[in-house]
Structures are given as C-alpha cells and as structure tokens.
CSV table of C-alpha atoms in Angstrom, one decimal:
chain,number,residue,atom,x,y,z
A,594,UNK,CA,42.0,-47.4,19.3
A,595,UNK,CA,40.1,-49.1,16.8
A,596,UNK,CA,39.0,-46.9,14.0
A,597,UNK,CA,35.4,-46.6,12.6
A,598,UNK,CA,33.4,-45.8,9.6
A,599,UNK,CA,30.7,-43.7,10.1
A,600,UNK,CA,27.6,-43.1,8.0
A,601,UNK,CA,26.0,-39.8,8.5
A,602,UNK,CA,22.8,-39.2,6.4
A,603,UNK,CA,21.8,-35.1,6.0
A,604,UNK,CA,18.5,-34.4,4.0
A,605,UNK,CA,18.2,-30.6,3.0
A,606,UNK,CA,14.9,-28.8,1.7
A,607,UNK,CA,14.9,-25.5,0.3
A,608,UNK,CA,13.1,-23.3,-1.8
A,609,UNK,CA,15.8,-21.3,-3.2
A,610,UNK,CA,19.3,-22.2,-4.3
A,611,UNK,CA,21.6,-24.0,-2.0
A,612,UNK,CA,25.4,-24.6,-2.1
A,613,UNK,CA,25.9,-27.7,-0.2
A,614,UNK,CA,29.6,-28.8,-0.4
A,615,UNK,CA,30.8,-30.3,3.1
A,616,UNK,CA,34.3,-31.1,4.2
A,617,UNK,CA,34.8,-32.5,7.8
A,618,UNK,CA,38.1,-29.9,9.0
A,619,UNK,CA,39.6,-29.4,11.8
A,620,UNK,CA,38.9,-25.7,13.2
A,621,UNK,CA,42.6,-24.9,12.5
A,622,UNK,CA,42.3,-26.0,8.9
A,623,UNK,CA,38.5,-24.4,8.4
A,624,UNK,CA,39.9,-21.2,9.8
A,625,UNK,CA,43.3,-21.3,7.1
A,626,UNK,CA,40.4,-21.9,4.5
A,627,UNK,CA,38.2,-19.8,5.2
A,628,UNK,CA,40.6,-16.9,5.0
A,629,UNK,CA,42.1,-17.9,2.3
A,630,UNK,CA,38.8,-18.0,0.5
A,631,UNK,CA,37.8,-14.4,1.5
A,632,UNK,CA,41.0,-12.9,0.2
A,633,UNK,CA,40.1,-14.2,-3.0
A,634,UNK,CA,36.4,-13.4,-2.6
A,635,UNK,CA,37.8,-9.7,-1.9
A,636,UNK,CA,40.6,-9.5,-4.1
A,637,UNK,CA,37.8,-10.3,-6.9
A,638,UNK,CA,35.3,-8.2,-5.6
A,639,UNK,CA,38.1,-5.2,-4.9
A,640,UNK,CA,38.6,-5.5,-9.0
A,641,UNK,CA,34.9,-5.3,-9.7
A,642,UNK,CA,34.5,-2.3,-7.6
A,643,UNK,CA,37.5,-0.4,-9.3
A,644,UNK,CA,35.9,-0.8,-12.5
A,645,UNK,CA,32.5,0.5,-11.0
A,646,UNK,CA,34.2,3.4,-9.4
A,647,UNK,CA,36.5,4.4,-13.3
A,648,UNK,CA,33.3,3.8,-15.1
A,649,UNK,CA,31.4,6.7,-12.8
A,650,UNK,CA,34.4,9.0,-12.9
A,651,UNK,CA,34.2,8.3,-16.8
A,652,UNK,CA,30.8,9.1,-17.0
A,653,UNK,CA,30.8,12.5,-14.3
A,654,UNK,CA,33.8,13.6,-16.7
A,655,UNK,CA,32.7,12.8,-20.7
A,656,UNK,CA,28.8,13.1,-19.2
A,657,UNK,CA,27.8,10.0,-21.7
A,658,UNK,CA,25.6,8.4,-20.8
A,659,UNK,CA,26.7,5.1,-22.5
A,660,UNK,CA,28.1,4.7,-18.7
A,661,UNK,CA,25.0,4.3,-17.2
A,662,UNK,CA,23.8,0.8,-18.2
A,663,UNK,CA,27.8,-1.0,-17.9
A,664,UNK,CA,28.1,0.7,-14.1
A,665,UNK,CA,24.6,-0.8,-13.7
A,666,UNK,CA,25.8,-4.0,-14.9
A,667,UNK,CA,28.8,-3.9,-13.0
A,668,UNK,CA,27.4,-3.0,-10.0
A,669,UNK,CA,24.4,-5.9,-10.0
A,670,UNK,CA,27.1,-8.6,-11.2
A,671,UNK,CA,28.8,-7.5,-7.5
A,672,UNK,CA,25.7,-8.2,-5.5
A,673,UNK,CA,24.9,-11.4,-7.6
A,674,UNK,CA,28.0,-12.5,-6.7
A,675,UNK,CA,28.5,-11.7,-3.6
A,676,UNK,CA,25.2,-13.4,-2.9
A,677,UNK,CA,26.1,-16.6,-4.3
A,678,UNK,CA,29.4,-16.4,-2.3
A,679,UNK,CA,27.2,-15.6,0.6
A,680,UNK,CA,29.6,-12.6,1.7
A,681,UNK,CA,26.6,-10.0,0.3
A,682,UNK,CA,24.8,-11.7,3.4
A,683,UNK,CA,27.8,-12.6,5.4
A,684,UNK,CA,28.9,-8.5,6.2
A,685,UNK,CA,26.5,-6.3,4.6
A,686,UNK,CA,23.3,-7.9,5.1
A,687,UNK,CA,23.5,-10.2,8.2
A,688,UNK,CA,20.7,-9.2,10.1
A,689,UNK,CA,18.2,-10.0,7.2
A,690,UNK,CA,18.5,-13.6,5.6
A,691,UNK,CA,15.2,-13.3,4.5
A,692,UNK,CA,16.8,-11.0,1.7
A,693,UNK,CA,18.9,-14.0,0.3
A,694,UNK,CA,16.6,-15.6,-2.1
A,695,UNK,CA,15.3,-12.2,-3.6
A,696,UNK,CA,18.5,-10.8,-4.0
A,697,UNK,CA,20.5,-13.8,-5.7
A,698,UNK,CA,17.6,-13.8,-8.4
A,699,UNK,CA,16.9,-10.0,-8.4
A,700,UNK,CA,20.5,-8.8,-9.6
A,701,UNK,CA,21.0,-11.5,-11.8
A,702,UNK,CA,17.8,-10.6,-14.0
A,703,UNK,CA,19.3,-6.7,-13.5
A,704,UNK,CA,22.7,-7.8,-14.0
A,705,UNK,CA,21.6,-9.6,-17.5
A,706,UNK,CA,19.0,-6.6,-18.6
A,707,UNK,CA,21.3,-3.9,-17.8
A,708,UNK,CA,24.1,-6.0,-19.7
A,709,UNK,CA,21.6,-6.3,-22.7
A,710,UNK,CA,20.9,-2.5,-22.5
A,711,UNK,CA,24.7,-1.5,-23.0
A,712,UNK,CA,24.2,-3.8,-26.3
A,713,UNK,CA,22.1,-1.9,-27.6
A,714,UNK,CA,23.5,1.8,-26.8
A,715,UNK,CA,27.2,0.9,-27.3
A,716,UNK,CA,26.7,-1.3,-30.7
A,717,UNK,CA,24.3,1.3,-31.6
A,718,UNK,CA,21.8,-0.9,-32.9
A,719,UNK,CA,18.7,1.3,-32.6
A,720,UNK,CA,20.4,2.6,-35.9
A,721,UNK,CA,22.2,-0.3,-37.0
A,722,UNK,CA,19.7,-3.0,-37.0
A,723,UNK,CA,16.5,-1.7,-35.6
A,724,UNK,CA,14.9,-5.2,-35.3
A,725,UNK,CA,17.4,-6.1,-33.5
A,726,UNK,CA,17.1,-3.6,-31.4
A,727,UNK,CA,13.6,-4.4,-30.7
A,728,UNK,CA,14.1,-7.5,-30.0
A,729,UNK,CA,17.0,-6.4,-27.1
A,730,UNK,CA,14.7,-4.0,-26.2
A,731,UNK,CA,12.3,-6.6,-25.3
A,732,UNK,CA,14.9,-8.7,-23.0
A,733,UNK,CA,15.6,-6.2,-21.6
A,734,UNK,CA,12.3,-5.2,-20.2
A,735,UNK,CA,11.8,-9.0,-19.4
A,736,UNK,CA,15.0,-9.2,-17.7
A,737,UNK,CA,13.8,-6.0,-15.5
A,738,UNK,CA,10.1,-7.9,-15.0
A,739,UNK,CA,11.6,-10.8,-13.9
A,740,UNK,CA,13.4,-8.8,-11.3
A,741,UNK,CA,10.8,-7.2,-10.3
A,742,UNK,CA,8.7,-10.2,-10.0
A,743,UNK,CA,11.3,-12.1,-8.2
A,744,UNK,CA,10.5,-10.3,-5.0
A,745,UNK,CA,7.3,-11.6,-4.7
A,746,UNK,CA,6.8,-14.8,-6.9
A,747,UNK,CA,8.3,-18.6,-5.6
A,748,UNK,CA,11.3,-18.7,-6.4
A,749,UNK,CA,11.4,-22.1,-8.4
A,750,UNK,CA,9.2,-20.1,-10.8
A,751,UNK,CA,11.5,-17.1,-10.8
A,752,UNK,CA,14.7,-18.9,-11.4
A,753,UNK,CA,13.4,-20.2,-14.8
A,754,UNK,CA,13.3,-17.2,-16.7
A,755,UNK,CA,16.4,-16.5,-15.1
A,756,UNK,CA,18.5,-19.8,-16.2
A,757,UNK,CA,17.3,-18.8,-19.7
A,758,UNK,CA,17.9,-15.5,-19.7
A,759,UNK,CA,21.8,-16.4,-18.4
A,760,UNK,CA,22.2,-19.0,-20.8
A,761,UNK,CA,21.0,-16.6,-24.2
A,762,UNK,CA,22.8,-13.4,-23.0
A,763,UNK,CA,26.1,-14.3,-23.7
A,764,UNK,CA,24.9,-15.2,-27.1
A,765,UNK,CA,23.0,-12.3,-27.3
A,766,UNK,CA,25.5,-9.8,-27.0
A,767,UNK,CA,28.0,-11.6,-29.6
A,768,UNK,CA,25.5,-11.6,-32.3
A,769,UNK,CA,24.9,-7.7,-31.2
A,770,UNK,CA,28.6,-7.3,-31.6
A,771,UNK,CA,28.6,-9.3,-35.4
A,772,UNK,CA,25.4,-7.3,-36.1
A,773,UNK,CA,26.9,-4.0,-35.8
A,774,UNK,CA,30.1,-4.5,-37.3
A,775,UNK,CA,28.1,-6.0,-40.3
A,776,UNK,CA,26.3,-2.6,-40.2
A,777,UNK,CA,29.7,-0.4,-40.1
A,778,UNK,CA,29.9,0.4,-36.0
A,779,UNK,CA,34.0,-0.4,-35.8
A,780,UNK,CA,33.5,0.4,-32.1
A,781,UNK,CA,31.6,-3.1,-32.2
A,782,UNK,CA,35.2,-4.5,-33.0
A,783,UNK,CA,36.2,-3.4,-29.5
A,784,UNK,CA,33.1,-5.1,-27.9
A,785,UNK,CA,33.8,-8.5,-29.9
A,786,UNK,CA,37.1,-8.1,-28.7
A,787,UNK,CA,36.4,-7.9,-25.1
C-alpha cells in the first residue's frame, strides 16, 4: 500500500477560551492517555481539596476568621482549574456547557480577589501600611466586580481585567509580604516564605 500525506484544514471560532491541542491516536492509546491524564488531574485536585477541608477544620476549631478568605481562595483556584482542565464540566457540570465560559472567568477573578483579601488580613496591613491597604482593598472589590460582571458581559471584554489582574497579583502579594515585614509583622516572614 502506498502511503499518503494528507492535509486537513480545521477553522475554530469561539468567544471564550479554547484549548485546541490535537493528536491523531489510536483509541487504545487515547484511552491509556486519557487515564493517565485524569489520575494526575485528580491526584492534583485530591491535594487541593485536603487543604480546603484542614483550612475549615482550622477555622471551626481556632474560630479565626483569617481562614475565611484562603479556604475561599482555595476553593475558587479548584473550580478555575478544573474548568480549564475541563473536568469541572466533564463530571460535575455536564448537563450545562453554557456554564463554561462564566465559570472559567468567574473563579479566576474570585480566586485572585479572595487571594488579595488574605493579603491584607494575614500581613495585617490595615495597620501596617494603611495605603496599602487601600489600595488591596480596591482590587479586591474589582476582582469581585469583574466576577460579577463576567456572568453577563462578552467575554473578550471580561477576560481583560482578568489577564491583568493574574499577571499583578503575584506581584501584589510579595510586595504585601515586604510591606509588612518592613512594618514589624514577622508572620509576613512565613507568607514570603511560602
């Protein structure tokens, strides 16, 4: 048999965020993949949800409530990534695809404010450096906005903010850290640290 070369063309339109790597595989070798990527997906995701489930024991027992905004954190990392993994959609949500592109952008933006609240509270900087608490204070409320507005705005407009937001944050909450410690919070060590 002769072999051939074969040109296949595929033109995609979307107006959310699309994950388009393709492999031709035979169904034996999709199948060995495929598992082996949702052990991973699960091992990961398994990890993430101990740390949710310590941080609510942690906050039921020492009833701080410093707990709040890192098991909110936690928890919308998850669902962000599980929705860019597509296994959010894949066996929690599978009857509603239409919740894809609201939930990808809607628990980043609360992933990233929460994440920006537990600067504040655990660097203390409401005391520490009170501008720069106002000024966390205020991504924070955008981040929850831009959630908010997510579920109702284009998406292309949404995921701006978004990009921004993800890029700054880390940023953000290292200078918190160097803030603090500069004030005299040694906890802020820790949080460098981690």
């Amino acid at each position: 048999s002769e072999s051939t070369t074969q040109l296949w063309l595929i033109r995609g339109r979307t107006e959310s965020s699309l994950q388009a790597g393709m492999q031709l595989q035979t169904l034996k070798a999709f199948s060995s993949n495929a598992a082996s990527e949702n052990a991973g997906n699960f091992l990961y995701y398994g990890i993430i949800l101990v740390m949710i489930v310590l941080n609510v024991f942690w906050f039921i027992s020492l009833r701080d409530r410093l707990y709040l905004p890192y098991i909110a954190y936690v928890t919308c990392y998850l669902v962000a990534q599980m929705s860019l993994n597509g296994t959010f959609f894949q066996f929690i949500a599978p009857a509603n695809p239409g919740l894809a592109n609201t939930t990808v952008l809607t628990s980043l933006a609360l992933a990233m404010g929460f994440g920006i609240k537990f600067c504040i509270e655990f660097n203390e900087l409401e005391r520490t450096s009170p501008r720069f608490a106002k000024l966390l204070t205020f991504l924070y409320l955008l981040n929850l906005l831009v959630a908010a507005c997510s579920t109702f705005i284009p998406y292309r407009l949404a995921v701006l903010p978004i990009l921004v937001s993800a890029l700054a944050s880390p940023l953000i909450a290292l200078c918190s850290g160097f803030v603090a410690v500069k004030a005299g919070n040694n906890s802020a060590k820790y949080f460098l640290l981690a």
